[in-house]
Short mmCIF file of C-alpha atoms and ligand atoms in Angstrom, two decimals:
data_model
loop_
_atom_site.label_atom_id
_atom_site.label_comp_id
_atom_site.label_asym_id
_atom_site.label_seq_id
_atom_site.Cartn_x
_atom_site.Cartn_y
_atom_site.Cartn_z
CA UNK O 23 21.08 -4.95 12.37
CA UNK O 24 21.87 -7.42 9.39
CA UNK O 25 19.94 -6.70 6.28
CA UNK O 26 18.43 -9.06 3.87
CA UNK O 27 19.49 -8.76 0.49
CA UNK O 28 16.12 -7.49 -1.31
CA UNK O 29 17.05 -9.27 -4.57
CA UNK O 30 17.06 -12.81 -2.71
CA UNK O 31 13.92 -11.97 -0.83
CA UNK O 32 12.48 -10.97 -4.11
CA UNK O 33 13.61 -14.18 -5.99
CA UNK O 34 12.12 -16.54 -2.60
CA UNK O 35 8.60 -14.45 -3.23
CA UNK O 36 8.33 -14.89 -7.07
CA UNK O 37 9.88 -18.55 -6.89
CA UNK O 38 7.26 -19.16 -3.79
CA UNK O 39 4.45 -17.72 -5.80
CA UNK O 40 5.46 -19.58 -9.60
CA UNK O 41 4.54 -22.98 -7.24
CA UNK O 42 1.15 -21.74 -6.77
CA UNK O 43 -1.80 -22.19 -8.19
CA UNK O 44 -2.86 -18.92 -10.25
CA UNK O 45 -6.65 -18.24 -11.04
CA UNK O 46 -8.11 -15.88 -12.86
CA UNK O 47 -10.82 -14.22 -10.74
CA UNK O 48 -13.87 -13.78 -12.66
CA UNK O 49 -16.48 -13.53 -10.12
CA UNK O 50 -16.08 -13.89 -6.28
CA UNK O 51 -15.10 -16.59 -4.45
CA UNK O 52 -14.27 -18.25 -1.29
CA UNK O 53 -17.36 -19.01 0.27
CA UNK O 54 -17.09 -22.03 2.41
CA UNK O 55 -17.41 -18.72 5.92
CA UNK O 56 -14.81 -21.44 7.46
CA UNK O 57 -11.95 -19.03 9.19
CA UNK O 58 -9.85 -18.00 9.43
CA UNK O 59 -9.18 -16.24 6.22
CA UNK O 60 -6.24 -14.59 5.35
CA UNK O 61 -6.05 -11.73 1.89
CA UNK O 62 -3.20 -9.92 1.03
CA UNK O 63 -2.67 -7.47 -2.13
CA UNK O 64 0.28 -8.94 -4.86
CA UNK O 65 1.95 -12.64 -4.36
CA UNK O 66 3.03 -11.78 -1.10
CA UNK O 67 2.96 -15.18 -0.53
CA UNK O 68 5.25 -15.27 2.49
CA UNK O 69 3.62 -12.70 4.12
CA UNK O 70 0.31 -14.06 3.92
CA UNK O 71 1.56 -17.74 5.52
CA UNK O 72 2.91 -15.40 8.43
CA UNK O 73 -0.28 -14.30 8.87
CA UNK O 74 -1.91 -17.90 8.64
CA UNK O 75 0.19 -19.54 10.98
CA UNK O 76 -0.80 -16.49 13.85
CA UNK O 77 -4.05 -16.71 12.69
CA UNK O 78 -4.12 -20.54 12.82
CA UNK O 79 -2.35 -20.47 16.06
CA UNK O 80 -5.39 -19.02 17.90
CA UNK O 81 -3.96 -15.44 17.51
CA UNK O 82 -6.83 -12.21 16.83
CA UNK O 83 -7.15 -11.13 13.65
CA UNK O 84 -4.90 -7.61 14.53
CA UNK O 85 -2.12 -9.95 16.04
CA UNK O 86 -2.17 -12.15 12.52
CA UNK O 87 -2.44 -8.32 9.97
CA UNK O 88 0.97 -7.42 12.23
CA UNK O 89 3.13 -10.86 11.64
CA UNK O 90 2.06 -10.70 7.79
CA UNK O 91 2.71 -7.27 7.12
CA UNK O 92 5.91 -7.61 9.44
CA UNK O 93 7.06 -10.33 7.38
CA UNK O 94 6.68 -8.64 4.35
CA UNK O 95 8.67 -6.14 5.83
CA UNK O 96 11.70 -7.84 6.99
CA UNK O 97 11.83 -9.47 2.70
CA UNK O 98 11.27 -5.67 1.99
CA UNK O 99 8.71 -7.01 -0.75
CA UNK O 100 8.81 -5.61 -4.12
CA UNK O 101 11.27 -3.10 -2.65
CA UNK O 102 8.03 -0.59 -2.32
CA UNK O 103 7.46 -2.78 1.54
CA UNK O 104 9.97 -1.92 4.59
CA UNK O 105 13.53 -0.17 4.73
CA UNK O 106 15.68 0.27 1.73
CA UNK O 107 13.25 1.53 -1.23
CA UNK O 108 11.16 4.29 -2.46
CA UNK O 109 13.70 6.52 -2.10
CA UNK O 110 12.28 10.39 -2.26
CA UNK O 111 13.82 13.53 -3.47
CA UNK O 112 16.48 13.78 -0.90
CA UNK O 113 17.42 9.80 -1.13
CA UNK O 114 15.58 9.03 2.52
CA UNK O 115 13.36 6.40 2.55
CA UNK O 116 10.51 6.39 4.68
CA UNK O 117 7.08 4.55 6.31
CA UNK O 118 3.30 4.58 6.19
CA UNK O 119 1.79 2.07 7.87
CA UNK O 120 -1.97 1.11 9.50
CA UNK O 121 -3.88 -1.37 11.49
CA UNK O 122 -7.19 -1.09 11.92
CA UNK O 123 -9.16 -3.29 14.06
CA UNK O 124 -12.78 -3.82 12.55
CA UNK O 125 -14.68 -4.67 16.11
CA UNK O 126 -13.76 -1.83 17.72
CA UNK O 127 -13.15 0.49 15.04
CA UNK O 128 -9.46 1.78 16.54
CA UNK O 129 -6.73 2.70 14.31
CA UNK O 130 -3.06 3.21 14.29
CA UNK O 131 -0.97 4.81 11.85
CA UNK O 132 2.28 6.29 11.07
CA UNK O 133 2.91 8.58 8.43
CA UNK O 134 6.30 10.05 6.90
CA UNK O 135 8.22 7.80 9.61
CA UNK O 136 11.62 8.16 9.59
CA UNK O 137 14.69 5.78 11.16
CA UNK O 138 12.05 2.88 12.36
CA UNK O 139 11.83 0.29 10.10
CA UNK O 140 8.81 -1.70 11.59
CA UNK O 141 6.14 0.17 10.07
CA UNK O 142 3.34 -2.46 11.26
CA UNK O 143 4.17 -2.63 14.60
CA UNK O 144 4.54 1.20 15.30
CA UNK O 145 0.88 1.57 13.81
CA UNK O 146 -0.41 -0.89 16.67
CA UNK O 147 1.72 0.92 19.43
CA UNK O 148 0.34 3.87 18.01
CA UNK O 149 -3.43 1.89 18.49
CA UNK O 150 -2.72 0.28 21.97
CA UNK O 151 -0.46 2.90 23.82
CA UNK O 152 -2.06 6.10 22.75
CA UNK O 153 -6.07 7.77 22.01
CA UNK O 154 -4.49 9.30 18.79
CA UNK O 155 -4.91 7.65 15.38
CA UNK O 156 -2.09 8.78 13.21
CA UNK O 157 1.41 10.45 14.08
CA UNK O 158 3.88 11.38 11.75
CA UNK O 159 7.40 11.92 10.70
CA UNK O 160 10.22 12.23 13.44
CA UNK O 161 7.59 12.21 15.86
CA UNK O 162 6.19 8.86 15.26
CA UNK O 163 10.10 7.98 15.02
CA UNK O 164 10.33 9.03 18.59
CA UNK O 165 6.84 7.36 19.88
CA UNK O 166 7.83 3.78 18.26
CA UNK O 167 11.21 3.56 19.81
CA UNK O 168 9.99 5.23 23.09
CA UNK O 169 7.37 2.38 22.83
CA UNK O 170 10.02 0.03 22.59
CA UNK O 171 11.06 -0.55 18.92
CA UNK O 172 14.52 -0.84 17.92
CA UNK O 173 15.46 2.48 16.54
CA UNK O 174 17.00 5.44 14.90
CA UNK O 175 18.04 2.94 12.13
CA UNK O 176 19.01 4.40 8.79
CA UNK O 177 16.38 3.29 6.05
CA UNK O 178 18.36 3.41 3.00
CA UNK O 179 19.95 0.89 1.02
CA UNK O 180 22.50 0.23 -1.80
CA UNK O 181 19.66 -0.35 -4.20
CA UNK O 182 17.58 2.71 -2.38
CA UNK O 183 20.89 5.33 -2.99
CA UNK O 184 21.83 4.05 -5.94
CA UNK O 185 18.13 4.45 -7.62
CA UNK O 186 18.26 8.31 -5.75
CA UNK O 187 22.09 8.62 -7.51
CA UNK O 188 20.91 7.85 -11.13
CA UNK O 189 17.71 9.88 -11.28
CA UNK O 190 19.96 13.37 -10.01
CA UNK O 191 22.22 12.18 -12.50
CA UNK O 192 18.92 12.36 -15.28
CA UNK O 193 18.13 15.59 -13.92
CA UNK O 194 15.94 14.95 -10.70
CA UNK O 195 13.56 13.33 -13.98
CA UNK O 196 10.58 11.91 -13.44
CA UNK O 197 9.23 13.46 -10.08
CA UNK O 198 5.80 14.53 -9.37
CA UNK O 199 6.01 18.27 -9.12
CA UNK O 200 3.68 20.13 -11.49
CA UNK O 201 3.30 23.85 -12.86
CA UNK O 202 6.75 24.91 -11.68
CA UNK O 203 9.86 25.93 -13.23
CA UNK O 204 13.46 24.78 -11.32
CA UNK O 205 16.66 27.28 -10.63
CA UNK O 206 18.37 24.26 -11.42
CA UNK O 207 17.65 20.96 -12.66
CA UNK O 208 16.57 19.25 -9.38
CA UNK O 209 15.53 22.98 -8.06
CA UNK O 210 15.33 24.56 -5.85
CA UNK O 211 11.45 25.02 -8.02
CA UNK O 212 9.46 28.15 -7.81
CA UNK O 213 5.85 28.37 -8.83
CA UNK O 214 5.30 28.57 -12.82
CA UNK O 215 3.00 31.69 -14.32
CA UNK O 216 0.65 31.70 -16.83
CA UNK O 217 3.12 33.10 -18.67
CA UNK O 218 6.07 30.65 -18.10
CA UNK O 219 6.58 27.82 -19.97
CA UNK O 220 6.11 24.04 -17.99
CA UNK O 221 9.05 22.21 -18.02
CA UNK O 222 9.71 19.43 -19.51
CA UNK O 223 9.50 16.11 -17.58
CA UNK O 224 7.87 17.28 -14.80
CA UNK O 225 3.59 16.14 -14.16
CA UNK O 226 1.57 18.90 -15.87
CA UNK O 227 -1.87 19.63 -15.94
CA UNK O 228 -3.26 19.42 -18.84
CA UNK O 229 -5.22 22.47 -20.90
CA UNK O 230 -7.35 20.73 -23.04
CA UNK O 231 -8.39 18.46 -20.33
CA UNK O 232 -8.13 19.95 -17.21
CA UNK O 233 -6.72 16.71 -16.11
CA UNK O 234 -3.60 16.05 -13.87
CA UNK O 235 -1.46 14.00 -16.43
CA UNK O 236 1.41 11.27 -15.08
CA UNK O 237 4.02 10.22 -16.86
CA UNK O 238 3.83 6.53 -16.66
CA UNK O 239 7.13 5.46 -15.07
CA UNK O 240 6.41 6.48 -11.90
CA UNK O 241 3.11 4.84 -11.40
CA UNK O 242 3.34 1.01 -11.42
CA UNK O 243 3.69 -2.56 -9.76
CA UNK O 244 7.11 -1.32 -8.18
CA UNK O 245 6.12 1.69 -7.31
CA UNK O 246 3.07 2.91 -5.37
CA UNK O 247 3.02 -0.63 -4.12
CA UNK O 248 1.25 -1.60 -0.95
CA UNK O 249 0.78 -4.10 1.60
CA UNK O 250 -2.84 -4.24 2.64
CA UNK O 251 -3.89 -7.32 4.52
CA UNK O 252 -7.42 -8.51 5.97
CA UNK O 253 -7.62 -11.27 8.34
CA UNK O 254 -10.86 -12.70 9.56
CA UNK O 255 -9.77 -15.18 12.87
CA UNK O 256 -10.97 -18.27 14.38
CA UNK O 257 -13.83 -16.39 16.10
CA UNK O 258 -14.85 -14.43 13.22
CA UNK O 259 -13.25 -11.12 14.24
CA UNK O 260 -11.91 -8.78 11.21
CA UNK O 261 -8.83 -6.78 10.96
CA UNK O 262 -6.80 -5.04 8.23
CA UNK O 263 -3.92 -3.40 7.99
CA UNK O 264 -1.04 -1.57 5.20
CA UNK O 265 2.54 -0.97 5.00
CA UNK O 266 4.51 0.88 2.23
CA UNK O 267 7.21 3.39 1.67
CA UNK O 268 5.35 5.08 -0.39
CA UNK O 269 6.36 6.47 -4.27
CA UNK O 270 9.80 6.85 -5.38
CA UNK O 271 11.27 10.48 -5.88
CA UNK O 272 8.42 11.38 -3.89
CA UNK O 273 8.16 15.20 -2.08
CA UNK O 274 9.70 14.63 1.40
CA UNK O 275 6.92 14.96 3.45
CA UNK O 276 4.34 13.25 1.08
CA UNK O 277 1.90 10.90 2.37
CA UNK O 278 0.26 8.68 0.61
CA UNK O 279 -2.59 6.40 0.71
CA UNK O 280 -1.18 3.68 3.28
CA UNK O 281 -2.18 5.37 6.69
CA UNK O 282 -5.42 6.73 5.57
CA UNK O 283 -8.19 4.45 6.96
CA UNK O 284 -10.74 3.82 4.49
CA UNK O 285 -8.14 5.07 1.48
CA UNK O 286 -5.25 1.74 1.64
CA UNK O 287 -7.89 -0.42 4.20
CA UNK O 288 -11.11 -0.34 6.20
CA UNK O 289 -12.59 -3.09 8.11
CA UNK O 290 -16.00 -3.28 9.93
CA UNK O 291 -17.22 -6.73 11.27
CA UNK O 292 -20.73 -6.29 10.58
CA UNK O 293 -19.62 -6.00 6.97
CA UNK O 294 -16.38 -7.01 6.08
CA UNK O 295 -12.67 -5.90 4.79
CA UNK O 296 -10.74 -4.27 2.49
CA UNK O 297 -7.44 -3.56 1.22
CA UNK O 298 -6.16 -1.25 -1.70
CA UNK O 299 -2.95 -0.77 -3.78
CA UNK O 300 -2.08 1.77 -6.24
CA UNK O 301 -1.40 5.56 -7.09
CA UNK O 302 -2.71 6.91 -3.23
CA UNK O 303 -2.23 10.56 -4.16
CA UNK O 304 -5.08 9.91 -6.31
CA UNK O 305 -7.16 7.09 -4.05
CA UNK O 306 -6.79 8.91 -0.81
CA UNK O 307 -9.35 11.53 -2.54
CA UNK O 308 -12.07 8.56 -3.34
CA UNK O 309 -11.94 6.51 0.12
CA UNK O 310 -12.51 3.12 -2.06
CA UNK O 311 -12.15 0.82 0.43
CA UNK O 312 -14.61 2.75 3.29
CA UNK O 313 -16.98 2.89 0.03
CA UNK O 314 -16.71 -0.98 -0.66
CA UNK O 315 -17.26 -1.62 2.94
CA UNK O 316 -20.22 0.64 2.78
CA UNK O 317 -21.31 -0.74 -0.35
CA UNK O 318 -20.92 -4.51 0.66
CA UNK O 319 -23.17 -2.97 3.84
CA UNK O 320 -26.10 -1.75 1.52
CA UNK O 321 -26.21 -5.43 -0.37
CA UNK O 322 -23.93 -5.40 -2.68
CA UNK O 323 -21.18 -8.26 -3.53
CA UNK O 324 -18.43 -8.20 -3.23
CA UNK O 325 -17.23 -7.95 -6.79
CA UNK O 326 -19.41 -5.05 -7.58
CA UNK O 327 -18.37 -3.44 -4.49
CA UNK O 328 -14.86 -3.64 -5.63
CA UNK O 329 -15.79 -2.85 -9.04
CA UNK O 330 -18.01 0.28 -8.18
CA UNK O 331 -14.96 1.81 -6.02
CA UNK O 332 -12.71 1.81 -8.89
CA UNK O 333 -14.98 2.83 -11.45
CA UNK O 334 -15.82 6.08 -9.10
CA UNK O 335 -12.27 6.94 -9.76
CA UNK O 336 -11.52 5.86 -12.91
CA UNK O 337 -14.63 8.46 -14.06
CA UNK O 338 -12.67 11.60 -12.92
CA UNK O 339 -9.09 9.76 -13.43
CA UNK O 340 -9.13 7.54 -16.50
CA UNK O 341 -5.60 6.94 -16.43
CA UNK O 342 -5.59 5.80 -12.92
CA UNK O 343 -3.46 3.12 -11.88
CA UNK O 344 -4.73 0.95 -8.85
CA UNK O 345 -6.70 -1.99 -6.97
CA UNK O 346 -8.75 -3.32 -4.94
CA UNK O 347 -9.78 -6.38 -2.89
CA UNK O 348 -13.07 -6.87 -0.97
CA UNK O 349 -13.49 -9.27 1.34
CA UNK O 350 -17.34 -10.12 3.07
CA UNK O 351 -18.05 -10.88 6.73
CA UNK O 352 -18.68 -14.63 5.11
CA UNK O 353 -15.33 -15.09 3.61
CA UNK O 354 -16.29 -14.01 -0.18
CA UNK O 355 -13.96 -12.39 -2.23
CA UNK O 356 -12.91 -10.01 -5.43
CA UNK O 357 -11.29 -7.96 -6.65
CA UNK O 358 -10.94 -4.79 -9.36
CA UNK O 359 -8.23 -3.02 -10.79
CA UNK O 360 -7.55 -0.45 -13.33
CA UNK O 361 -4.45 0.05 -15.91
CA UNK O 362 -2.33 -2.53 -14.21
CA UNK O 363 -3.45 -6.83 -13.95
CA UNK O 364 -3.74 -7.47 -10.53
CA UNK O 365 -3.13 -10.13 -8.27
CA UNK O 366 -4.30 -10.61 -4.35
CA UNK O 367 -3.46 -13.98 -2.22
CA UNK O 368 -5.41 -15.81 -0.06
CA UNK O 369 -5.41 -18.69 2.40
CA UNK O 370 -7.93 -20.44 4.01
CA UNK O 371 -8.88 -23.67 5.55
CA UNK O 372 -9.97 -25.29 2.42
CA UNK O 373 -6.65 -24.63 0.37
CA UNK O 374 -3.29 -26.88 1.77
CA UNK O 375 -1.26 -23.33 0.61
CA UNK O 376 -1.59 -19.89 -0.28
CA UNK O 377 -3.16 -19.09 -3.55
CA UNK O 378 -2.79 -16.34 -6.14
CA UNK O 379 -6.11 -14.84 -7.61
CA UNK O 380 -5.26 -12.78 -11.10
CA UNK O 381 -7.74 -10.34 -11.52
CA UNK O 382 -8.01 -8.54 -14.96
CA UNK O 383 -7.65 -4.59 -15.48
CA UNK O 384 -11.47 -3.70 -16.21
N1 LIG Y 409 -0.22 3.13 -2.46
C1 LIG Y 409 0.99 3.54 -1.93
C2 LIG Y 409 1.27 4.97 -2.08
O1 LIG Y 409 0.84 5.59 -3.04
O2 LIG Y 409 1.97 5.51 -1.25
#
């Protein structure tokens, strides 16, 4: 299959998005409850329209999470959405992905898939066509194009192999092993002693205190990126739903946030939505968006909601790096981020395009 230059698709979402309007998000809005309403994490701008036009076409809220998160698959946004990026120690890329479906509380997720590039759309086969909620690696491979998606494709990418090439050639630096000390530069690594030395470049915990301590490049907008969509439909039904591939020079085998319900999304129609974005080794510990929900449920906004769920990490991680958006059963909206600005989109019926909302690290 053809594949779209990521550079162009990158240059159509940031031109797309530089013709929108940008707010600054101080307190939560959107509050007309007309549907239906679609959010989205980053200026995924052509992924939320996808969504929209389902959405607006009469389709449920699932149907509309699957074309936006599809689309932003096929433009491979921000490189850290879809085939071709995130490439992990061995140079394979590969896809987490989730749909959850907030009136009947089913979810379907793939973890770790390899050679099936439609992360979105294996999660719902995974929801419709089986009782299990998340299947992963070359198993989910198999399932999806059993199920009928096209498939085993190879994931990588010029950009994707040439990113792997460059970091072996800078010694397998940065990668996200910790307390270990390598044969070789790029290992094979074998547990470090009390007595060893950590090597350099590598994530250490630290002594003095105790915490787990990330060197900076590899947490940030183009990395640890995520999808994570909530649509409320014509008919007031509420569905959300993720798609990533994950952190670069990850561990193969490493999951992160994006098929955890309630860690990347979480959706209950007597409440509400939400979607996350971020560092998910250290979210999927917190469950911030099943605690908005839960916290939107006891009476709270859904600004402080959003706010609350990043401030319960932030406590134990200060040097966290992530977001949030909440969305209420009425339509209201927020979000909260920490050491990155943030930005979510949003369409609904009162606005003649998408719009960017630019919420401020807190
Ligand atoms: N939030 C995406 C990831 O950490 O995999």
């Amino acid at each position: 299959m053809a594949e779209r230059d990521p550079s162009t698709s990158a240059f159509v979402v940031l031109f797309s998005s530089l013709l929108l309007l940008t707010v600054v998000v101080g307190e939560e809005v959107g509050k007309s409850g007309r549907f239906p309403l679609v959010v989205s994490t980053w200026p995924f701008v052509e992924a939320v329209r996808a969504a929209w036009r389902a959405a607006d076409n009469g389709l449920s809220s699932i149907d509309a999470v699957v074309e936006g998160c599809s689309a932003c698959e096929e433009l491979r946004c921000d490189g850290t959405v879809g085939p071709g990026g995130s490439p992990d120690e061995h140079g394979e890329t590969t896809i987490d992905a989730l749909v959850m479906d907030g009136v009947t509380m089913e979810v379907g997720a793939v973890a770790a898939m390899r050679y099936v590039k439609d992360g979105i759309r294996a999660a719902r086969l995974v929801m419709k066509y089986s009782r299990h909620t998340l299947l992963v690696g070359e198993w989910a491979s198999a399932f999806a194009i059993s199920m009928g998606l096209p498939g085993p494709v190879n994931l990588s990418s010029s950009e994707s192999i040439k990113k792997w090439s460059d970091w072996k050639e800078n010694y397998c630096q940065p990668n996200f092993r910790k307390n270990v000390i390598p044969e070789n530069d790029c290992g094979p690594y074998k547990p470090k002693h009390d007595t060893e030395v950590a090597i350099k470049g590598t994530l250490t915990e630290s002594c003095e205190t105790g915490k787990i301590e990330y060197r900076s490049s590899l947490i940030g907008h183009h990395n640890h990126d995520t999808i994570s969509m909530i649509v409320i439909d014509k008919t007031g039904r509420i569905a959300v739903g993720t798609s990533t591939n994950g952190a670069t020079y990850k561990i193969p085998g490493r999951v992160g946030d994006g098929p955890i319900a309630g860690s990347s999304a979480y959706a209950d129609d007597e409440v509400g939505g939400c979607g996350a974005t971020g560092d998910g080794d250290i979210m999927m510990r917190f469950l911030p968006c099943y605690q908005v929900v839960e916290s939107m449920r006891l009476g709270m906004e859904p600004e402080r909601a959003a706010k609350d769920a990043i401030s319960r990490i932030t406590r134990k991680f200060p040097d966290f790096v992530g977001a949030v958006v909440a969305v209420n059963k009425n339509g209201s909206h927020a979000g909260a981020c920490h050491g990155w600005t943030f930005q979510y989109s949003v369409r609904d019926p009162d606005m003649d395009d998408v719009q960017v909302f630019t919420v401020l690290p807190s």
